[in-house]
XYZ file of C-alpha atoms in Angstrom:
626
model
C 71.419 -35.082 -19.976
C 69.895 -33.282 -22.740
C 70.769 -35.649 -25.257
C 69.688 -38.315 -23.656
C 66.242 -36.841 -23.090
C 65.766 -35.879 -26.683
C 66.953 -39.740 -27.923
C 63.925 -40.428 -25.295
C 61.502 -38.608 -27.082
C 62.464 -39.385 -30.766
C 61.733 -43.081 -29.652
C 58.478 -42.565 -27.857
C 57.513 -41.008 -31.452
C 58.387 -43.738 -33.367
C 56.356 -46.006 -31.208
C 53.055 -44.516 -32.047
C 50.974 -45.853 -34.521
C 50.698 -43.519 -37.835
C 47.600 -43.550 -39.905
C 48.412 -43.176 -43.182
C 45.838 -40.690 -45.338
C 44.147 -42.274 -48.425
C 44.624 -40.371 -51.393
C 41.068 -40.840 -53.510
C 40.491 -40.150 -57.010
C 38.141 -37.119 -57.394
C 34.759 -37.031 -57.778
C 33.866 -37.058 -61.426
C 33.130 -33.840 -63.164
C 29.306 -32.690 -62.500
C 28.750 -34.527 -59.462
C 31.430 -32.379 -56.878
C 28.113 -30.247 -55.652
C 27.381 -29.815 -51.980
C 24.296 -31.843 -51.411
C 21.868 -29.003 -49.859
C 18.691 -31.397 -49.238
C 18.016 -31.516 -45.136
C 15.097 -33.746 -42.978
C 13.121 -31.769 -40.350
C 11.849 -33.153 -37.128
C 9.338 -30.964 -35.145
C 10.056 -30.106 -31.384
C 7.191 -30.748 -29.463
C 6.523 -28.839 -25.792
C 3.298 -30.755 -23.894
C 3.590 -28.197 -21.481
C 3.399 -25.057 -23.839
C 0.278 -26.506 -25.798
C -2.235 -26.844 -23.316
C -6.067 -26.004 -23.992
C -7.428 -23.235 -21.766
C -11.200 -23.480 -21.356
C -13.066 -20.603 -22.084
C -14.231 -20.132 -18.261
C -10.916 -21.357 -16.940
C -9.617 -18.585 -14.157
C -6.064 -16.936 -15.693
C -3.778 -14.544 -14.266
C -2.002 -12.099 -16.605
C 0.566 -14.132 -17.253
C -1.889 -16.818 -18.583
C -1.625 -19.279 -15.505
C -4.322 -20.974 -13.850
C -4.726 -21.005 -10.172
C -2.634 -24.494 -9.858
C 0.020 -23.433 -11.751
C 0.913 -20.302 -9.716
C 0.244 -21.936 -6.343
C 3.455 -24.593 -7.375
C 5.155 -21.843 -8.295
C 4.742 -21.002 -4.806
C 6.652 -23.923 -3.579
C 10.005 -23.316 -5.830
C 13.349 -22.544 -5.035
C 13.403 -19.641 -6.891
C 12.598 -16.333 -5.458
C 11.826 -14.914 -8.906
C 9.434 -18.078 -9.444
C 7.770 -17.508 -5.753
C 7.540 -13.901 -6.764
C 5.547 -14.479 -9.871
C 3.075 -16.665 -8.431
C 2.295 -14.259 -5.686
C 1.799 -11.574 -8.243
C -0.147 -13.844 -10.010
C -2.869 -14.312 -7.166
C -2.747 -10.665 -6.395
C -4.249 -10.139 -9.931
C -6.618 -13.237 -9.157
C -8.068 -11.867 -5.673
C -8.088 -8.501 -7.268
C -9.844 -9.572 -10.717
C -12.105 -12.046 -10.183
C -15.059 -12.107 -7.774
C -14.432 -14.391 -4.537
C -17.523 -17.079 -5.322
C -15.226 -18.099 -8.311
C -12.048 -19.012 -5.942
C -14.595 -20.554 -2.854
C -13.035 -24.072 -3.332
C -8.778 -22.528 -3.401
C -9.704 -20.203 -0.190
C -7.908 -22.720 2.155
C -4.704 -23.040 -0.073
C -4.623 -19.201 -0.674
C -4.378 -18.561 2.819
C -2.002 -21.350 3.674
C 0.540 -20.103 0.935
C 0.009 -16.643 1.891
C 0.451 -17.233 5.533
C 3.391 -19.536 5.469
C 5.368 -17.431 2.948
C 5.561 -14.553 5.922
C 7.860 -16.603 7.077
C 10.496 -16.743 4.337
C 13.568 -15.463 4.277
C 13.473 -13.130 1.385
C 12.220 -9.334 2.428
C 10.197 -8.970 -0.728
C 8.408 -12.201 -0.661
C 6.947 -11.053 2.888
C 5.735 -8.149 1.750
C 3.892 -9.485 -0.797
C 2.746 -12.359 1.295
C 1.336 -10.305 3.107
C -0.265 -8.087 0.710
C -2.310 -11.025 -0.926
C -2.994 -12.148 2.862
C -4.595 -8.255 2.865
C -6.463 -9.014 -0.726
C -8.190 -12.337 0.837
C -9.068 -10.806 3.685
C -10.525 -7.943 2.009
C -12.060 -9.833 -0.462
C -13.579 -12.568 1.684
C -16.819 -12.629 3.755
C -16.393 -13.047 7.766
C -18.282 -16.668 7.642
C -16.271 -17.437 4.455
C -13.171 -16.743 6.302
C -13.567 -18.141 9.254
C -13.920 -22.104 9.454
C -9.840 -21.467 7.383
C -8.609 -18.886 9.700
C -6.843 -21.035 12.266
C -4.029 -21.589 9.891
C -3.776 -17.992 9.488
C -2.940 -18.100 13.475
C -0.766 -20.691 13.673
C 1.448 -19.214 11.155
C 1.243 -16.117 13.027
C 2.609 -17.676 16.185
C 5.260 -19.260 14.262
C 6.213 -16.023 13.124
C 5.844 -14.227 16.450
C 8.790 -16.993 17.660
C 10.781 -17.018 14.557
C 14.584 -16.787 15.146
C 15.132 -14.207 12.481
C 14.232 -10.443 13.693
C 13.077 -9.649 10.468
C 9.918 -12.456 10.153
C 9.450 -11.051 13.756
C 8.793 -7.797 12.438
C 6.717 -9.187 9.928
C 3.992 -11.142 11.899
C 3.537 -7.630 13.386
C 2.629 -6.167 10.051
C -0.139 -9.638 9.756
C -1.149 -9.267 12.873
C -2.520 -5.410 11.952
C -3.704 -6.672 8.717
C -6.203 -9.204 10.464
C -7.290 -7.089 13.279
C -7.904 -4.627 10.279
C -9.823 -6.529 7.971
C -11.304 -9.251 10.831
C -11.278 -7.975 14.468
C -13.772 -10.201 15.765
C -12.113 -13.412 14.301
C -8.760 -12.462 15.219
C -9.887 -11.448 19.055
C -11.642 -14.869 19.102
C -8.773 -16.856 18.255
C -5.715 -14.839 19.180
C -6.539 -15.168 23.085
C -4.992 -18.245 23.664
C -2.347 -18.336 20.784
C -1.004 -14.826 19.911
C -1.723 -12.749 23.537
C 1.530 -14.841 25.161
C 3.794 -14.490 22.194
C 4.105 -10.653 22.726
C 5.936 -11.227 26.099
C 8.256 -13.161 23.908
C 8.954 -10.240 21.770
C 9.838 -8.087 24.080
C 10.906 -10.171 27.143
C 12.739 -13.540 28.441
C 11.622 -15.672 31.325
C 14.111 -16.183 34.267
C 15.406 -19.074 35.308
C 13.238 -21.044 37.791
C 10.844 -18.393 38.329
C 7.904 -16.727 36.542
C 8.941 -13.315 36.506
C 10.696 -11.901 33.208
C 13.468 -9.420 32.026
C 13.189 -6.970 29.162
C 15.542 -8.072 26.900
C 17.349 -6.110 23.898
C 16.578 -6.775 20.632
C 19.433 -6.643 17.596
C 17.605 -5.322 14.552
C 18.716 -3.682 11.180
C 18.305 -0.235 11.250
C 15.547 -0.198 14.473
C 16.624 0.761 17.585
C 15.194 -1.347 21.273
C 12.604 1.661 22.549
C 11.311 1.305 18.716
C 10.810 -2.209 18.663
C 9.431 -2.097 22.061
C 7.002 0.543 20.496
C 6.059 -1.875 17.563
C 5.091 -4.558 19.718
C 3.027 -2.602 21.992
C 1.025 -0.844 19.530
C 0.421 -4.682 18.386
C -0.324 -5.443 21.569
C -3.052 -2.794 22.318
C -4.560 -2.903 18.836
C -5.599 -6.699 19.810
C -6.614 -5.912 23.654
C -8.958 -3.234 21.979
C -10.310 -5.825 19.470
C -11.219 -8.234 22.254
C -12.669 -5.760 24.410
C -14.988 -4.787 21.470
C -15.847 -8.639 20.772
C -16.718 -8.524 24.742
C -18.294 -5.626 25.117
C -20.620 -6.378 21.369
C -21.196 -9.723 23.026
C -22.856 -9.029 25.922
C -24.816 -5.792 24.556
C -26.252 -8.656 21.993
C -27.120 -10.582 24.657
C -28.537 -8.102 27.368
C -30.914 -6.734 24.359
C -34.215 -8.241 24.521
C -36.457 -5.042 23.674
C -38.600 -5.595 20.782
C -40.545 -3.243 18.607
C -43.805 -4.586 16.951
C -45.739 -1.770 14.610
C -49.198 -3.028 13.569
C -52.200 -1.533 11.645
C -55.582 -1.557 12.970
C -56.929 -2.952 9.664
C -55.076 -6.159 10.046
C -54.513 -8.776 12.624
C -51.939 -8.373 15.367
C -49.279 -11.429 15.794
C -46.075 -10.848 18.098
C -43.759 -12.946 17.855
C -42.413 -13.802 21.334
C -39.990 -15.924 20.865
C -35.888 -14.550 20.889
C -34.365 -14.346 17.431
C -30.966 -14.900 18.407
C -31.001 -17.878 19.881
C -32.187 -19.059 16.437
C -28.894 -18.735 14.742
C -26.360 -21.247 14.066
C -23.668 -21.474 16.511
C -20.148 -21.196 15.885
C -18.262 -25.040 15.805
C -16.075 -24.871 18.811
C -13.939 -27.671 19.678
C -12.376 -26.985 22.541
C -15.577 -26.324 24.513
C -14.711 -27.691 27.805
C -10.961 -26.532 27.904
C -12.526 -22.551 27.066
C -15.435 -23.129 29.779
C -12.510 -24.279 32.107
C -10.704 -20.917 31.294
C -13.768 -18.268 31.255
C -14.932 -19.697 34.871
C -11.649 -18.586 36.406
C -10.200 -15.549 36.320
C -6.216 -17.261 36.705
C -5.411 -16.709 33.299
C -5.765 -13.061 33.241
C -4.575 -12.396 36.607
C -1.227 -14.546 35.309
C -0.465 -12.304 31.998
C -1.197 -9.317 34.250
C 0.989 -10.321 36.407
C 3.686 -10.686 34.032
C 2.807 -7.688 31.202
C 2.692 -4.706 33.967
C 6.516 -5.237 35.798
C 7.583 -5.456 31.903
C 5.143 -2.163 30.891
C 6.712 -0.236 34.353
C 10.469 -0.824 32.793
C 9.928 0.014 29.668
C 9.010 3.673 30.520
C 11.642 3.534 33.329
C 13.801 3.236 30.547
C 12.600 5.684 28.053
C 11.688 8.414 30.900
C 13.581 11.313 31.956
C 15.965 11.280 35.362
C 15.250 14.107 36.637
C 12.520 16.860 36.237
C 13.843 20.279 35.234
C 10.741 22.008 34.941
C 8.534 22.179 38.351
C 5.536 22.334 36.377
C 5.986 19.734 33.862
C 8.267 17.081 32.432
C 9.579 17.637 28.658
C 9.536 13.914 27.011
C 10.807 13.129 23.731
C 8.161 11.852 20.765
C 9.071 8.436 21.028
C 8.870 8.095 24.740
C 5.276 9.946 24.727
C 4.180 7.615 22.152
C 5.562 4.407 24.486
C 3.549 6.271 27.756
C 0.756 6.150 25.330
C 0.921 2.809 24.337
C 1.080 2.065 27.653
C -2.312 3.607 29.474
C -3.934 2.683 26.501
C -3.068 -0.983 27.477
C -3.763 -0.273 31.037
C -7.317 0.602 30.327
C -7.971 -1.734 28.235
C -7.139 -4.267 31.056
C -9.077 -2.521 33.467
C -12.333 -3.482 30.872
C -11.560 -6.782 30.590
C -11.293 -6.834 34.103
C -14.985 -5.249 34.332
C -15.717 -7.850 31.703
C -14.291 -10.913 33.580
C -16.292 -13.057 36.191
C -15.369 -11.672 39.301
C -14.816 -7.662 38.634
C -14.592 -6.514 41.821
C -11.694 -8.760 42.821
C -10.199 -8.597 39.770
C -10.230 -4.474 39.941
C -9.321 -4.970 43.745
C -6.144 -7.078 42.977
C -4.518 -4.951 40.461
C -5.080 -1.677 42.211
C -3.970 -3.235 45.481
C -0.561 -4.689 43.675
C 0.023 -2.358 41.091
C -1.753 1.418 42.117
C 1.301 2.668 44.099
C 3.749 1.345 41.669
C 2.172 3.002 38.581
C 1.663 6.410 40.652
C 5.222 5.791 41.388
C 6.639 5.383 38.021
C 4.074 8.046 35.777
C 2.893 10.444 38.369
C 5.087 10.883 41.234
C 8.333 11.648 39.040
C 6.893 13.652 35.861
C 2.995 14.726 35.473
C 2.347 16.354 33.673
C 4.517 15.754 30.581
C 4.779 17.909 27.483
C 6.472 16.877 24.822
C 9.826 18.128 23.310
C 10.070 19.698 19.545
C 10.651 16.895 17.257
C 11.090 18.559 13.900
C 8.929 16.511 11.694
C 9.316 13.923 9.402
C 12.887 13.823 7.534
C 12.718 14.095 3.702
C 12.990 11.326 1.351
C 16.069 12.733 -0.454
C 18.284 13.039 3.053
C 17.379 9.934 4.758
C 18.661 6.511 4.315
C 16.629 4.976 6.653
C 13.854 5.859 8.939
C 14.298 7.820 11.926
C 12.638 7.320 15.060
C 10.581 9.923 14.640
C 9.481 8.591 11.530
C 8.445 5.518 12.683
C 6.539 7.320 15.425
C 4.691 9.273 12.854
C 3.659 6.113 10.674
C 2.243 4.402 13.723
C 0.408 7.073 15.120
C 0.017 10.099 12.004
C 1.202 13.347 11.825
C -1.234 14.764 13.864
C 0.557 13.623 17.168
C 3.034 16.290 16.679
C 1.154 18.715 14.549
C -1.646 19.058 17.441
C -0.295 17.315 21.090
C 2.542 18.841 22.118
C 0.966 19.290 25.846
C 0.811 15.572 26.147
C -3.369 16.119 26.718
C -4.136 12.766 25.896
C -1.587 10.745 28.239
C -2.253 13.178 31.072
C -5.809 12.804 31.355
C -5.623 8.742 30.632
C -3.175 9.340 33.897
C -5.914 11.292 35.709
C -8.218 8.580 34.730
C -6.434 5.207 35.860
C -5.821 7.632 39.249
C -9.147 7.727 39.762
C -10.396 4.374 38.971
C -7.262 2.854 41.330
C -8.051 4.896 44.287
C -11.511 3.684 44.355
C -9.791 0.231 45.296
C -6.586 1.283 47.353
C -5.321 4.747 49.222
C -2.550 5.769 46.336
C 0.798 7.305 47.317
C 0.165 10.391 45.592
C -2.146 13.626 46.513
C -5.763 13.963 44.770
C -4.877 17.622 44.441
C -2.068 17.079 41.467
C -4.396 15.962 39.804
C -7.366 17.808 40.355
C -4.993 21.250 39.493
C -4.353 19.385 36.167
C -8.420 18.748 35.478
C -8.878 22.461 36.217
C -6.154 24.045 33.876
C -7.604 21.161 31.276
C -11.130 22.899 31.174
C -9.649 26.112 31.445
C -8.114 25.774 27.672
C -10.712 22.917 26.753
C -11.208 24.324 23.071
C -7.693 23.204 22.427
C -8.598 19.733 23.687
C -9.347 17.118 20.707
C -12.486 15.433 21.226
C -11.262 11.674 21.940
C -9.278 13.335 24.955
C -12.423 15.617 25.989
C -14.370 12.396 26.299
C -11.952 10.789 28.863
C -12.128 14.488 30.474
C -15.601 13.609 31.423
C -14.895 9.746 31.856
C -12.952 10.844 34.781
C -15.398 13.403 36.371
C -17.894 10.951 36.151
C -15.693 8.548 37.934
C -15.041 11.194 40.456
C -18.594 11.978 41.475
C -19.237 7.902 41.827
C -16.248 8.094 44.400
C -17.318 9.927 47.885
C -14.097 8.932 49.184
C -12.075 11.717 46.951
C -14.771 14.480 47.360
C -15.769 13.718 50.926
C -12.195 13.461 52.757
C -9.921 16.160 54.087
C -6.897 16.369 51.077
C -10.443 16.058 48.207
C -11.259 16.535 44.991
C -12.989 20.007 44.644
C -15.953 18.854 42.505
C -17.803 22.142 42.991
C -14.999 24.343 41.259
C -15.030 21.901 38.758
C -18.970 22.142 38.382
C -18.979 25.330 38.414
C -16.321 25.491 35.451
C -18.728 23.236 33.819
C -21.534 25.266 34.041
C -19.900 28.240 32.699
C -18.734 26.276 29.494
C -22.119 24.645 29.197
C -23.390 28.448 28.843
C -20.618 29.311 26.288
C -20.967 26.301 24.181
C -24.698 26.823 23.964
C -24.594 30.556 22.704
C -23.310 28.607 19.232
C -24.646 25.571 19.521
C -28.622 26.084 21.001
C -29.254 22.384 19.424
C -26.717 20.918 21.311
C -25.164 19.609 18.120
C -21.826 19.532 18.488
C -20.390 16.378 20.786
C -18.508 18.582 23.283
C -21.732 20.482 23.665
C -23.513 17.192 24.582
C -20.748 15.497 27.073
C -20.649 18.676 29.239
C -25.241 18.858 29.158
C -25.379 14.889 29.801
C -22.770 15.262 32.481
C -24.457 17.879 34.160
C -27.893 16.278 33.891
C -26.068 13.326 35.961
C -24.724 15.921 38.209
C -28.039 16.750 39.039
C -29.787 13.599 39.296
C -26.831 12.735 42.242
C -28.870 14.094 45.021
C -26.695 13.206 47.984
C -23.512 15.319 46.595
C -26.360 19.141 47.185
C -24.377 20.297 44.382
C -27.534 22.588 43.712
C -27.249 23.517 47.035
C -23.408 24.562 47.271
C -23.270 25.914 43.957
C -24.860 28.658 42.766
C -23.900 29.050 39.325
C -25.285 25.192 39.011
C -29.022 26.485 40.657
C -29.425 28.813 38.567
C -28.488 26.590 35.043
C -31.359 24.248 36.517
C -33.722 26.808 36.550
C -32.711 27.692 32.961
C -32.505 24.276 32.383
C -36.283 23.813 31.162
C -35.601 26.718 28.457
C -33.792 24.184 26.263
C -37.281 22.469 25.420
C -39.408 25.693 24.089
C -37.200 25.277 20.848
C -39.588 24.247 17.569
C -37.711 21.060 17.412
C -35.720 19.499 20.269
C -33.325 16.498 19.530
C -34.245 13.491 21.313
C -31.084 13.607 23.836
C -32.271 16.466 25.227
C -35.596 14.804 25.682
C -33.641 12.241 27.249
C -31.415 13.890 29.914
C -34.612 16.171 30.452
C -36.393 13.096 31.385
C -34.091 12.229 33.682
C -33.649 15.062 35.552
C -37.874 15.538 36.111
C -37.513 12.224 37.627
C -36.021 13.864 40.823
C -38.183 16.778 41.411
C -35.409 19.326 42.050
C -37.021 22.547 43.041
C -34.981 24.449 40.958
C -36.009 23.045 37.999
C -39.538 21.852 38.923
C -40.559 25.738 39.054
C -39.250 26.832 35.818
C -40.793 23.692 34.028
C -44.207 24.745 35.494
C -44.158 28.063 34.235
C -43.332 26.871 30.771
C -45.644 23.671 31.101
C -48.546 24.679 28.340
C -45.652 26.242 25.920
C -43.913 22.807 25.874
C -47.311 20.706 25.602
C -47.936 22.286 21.957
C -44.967 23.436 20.119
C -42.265 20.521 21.067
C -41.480 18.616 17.766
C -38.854 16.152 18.975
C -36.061 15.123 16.014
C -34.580 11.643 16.273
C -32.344 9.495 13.897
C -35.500 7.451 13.777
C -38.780 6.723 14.282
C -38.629 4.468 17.396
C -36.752 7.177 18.976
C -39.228 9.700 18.089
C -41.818 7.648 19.310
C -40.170 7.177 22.495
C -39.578 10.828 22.555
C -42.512 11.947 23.024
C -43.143 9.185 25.605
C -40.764 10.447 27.431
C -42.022 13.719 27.311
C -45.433 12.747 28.729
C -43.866 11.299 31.580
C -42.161 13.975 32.266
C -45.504 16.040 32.298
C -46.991 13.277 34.553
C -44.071 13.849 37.085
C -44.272 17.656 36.982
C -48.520 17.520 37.803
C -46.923 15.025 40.918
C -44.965 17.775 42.008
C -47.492 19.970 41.726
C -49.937 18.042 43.839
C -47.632 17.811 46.403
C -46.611 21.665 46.873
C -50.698 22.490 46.403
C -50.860 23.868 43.097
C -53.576 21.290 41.820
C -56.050 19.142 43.878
């Protein structure tokens, strides 16, 4: 067999063609020399020899604007990177007239590259989207930032968790840099997307189900967190937009200074219906939806059940303490998220066409439930020791406090361990629901809480002293809770009042500081309420009127003490009357009002006349001057 193969193989090798080699004479002597000589062809790049102009706009990396926004469009992640970086150092470097005509691309590469897939390219997609913005006038901005939105809502229902988490991030950056824009347009687009985040619609019906969320390193109660901070940044944008709107509209006061010297012209007609009106497309589809109140009332409807189980979640079984409930950081940042968003309702309901109803229906179908859920099982809440931040050198990724601390500062834990500022926002949507509906729970919880609250009010920060007063002004509008059997004991609380008024004013005679100034104004109110007799039932409060005058025989008196003055004089309280008619020719020479300006000033001292004109009424009447 091996033979055989071998005899095989010797006979395939004879079958092959052989070239036989040449054998050449050698070169002659002198002319065996390697031939060194060699032709040169020049390699010519188009693309590497261009001309830049001398006013041409170039990034560091010596590309022009067109250049860098196709490098947007590449495959490569380096390449998209680049071109990114390159407009960075564009928006950054160069004043925004120069890039006018590229606004519209910038933002439509910047927007739709928060949705790709790559981590890094988001974040810087969304750091040039922050360099525009910055950049960028309002009315410059504007007639290009639909695309902005739409990209927005694309990311809000992306399927990946991350580009989720993302259009959260854009979503702050625009109510940052443009809250009016982005309240205008993110009504209709953006407001139903965060149910989406959070929440999926049943089957058949209308109602949802919180749903949990599988994300890298971020835990459910977190996310849930994220989104609703979103969520009640944008309600307090469009609240703002509401509220400017209609302060813009209801101001028709005009000032006119003239000299004597010259001629007087006024100008009668109304300035602002003299500028140019916003292009709106979609005017009879928006009239449609601001004559009704259906839309609201729907994502109501919808939000609260979904804002109820969150904190049902988060929230503590049982209550150890009798006094209090101890909550974790994260869960009293979710409670705050969650009033905040309540309230901010509650405006837009004041806002909205029909107010009353609309204040009506949601305390009717959702007062007992939120007593219920915040009041009934844990108020007040304190909140447990969290320990801080975690340092950089131990942690992998963030904690849960950490992210707490990022959304809301360090000063959350450093300074509100009590829980000051959900309680009272409790206190506060208790009273403004019970002026609609009989709630399940006692006035007296919370009036206890309102006392021990002014009791320690130096400790109180001031936004949290200001919804302090919110809610004993909404109090004193309600004779329901002071007039009936289980009440609200106003007078302990005025009397409280008065005793910190007298306190405050020992350092502060000016009535400079802001706490100084809530407690005087809501006094003055106090006062002007005739029907409640508060003078007459309290006699700490009597006796601050008759002091009351005092305040003006100062050198110089700010003008919101004028102001509340003024106010008071108006109602010829004896108390008060008396004392201002013993210091009557004092206050006629010496007051020099102060005022942030001069119309105020003016008006001042206008006010101050009157209230000399309503003190010689007075004095008519009780005989002291034919």
């Amino acid at each position: 067999m091996v033979k055989s193969g071998k005899r095989k193989f010797v006979k395939k090798e004879k079958a092959k063609v052989h070239l036989k080699v040449a054998h050449k004479t050698l070169l002659p002597k002198g002319q065996n020399v390697t031939d060194t000589n060699f032709k040169v062809r020049k390699i010519v790049l188009h693309g590497q020899l261009k001309e830049r102009g001398d006013h041409e706009i170039l990034s560091k990396g010596n590309l022009n604007i067109k250049e860098l926004l196709s490098r947007l469009n590449h495959h490569n992640m380096w390449q998209r990177q680049s071109g990114l970086e390159g407009l960075i150092d564009l928006v950054a470097s160069y004043p925004p007239q120069t890039m006018a005509v590229h606004l519209s691309s910038f933002l439509e590469a910047a927007s739709r590259l928060t949705l790709d897939g790559e981590a890094d390219i988001r974040q810087l997609a969304v750091k040039l989207l922050s360099s525009i913005l910055t950049a960028v006038e309002e009315k410059q901005i504007a007639p290009s930032f639909e695309i902005v939105i739409r990209y927005l809502a694309c990311a809000m229902s992306h399927i990946n968790s991350a580009v989720r988490e993302t259009s959260l991030n854009v979503l702050d950056v625009l109510i940052t840099k443009h809250p009016k824009l982005t309240a205008v347009h993110c009504q209709t687009v953006v407001l139903p997307g965060f149910l989406d985040l959070i929440s999926s619609k049943l089957s058949d019906t209308t109602s949802r189900k919180l749903t949990v969320q599988i994300i890298e390193h971020t835990t459910t109660s977190v996310w849930r967190l994220k989104v609703l901070n979103s969520l009640r940044s944008l309600l307090s944008a469009i609240v703002k937009n509401t509220s400017l709107g209609s302060e813009n509209s209801s101001d028709l006061n005009r000032t006119v200074n003239w000299k004597d010297s010259c001629r007087l012209h006024v100008p009668l007609y109304n300035s602002i219906s003299l500028k140019t009106g916003p292009l709106d497309f979609n005017i009879f589809q928006k009239a449609e939806k601001n004559s009704s109140t259906t839309e609201i009332q729907n994502y109501t409807a919808s939000l609260m059940p979904l804002l109820i189980d969150t904190f049902i979640e988060v929230a503590p079984s049982k209550r150890e303490n009798k006094n209090s409930s101890e909550i974790s950081l994260q869960t009293a940042s979710i409670l705050k998220c969650i009033l905040d968003i309540i309230l901010l309702l509650w405006k837009i309901f004041q806002n909205s066409d029909n107010p009353s109803e609309m204040m009506a229906w949601f305390s009717i179908n959702y007062g007992p439930k939120i007593c219920q859920t915040f009041i009934s099982n844990g108020f007040p809440y304190i909140t447990l020791n969290s320990g801080g931040r975690t340092s950089d050198k131990v942690k992998k990724h963030k904690t849960d406090t950490d992210v707490v601390l990022d959304l809301f500062g360090d000063s959350m834990v450093q300074s509100d361990t009590k829980c000051s500022k959900q309680n009272i926002d409790l206190c506060l949507v208790y009273f403004l629901l019970s002026k609609y509906k009989i709630l399940p729970v006692s006035v007296k919880v919370i009036s206890l809480y309102i006392n021990n609250s002014l009791n320690s009010y130096k400790s109180i920060d001031h936004q949290s002293f200001v919804v302090l007063m919110h809610c004993l002004e909404t109090v004193s509008d309600n004779n329901d809770l002071i007039k009936s059997k289980d009440s609200f004991d106003l007078n302990s609380v005025i009397e409280k009042l008065v005793i910190i008024h007298n306190e405050m004013v020992t350092n502060d005679g000016r009535h400079r500081h802001e706490k100084t100034k809530l407690v005087f104004n809501y006094l003055c109110s106090i006062a002007s309420k005739t029907h409640l007799k508060i003078a007459e039932e309290v006699e700490e409060f009597g006796s601050w009127l008759t002091l009351l005058p005092e305040f003006m025989c100062q050198r110089k008196v700010p003008y919101h003490l004028v102001k509340a003055l003024s106010n008071v004089a108006r109602y010829n309280l004896p108390e008060f009357s008396k004392s201002l008619y013993m210091l009557k020719p004092a206050l006629l020479d010496n007051v020099d009002i102060v005022a942030d300006n001069k119309a105020d000033k003016i008006n001042g001292q206008t006010l101050l006349k009157d209230m000399m004109y309503t003190q010689l009424d007075w004095e008519k009447e009780i005989g002291l001057v034919n």
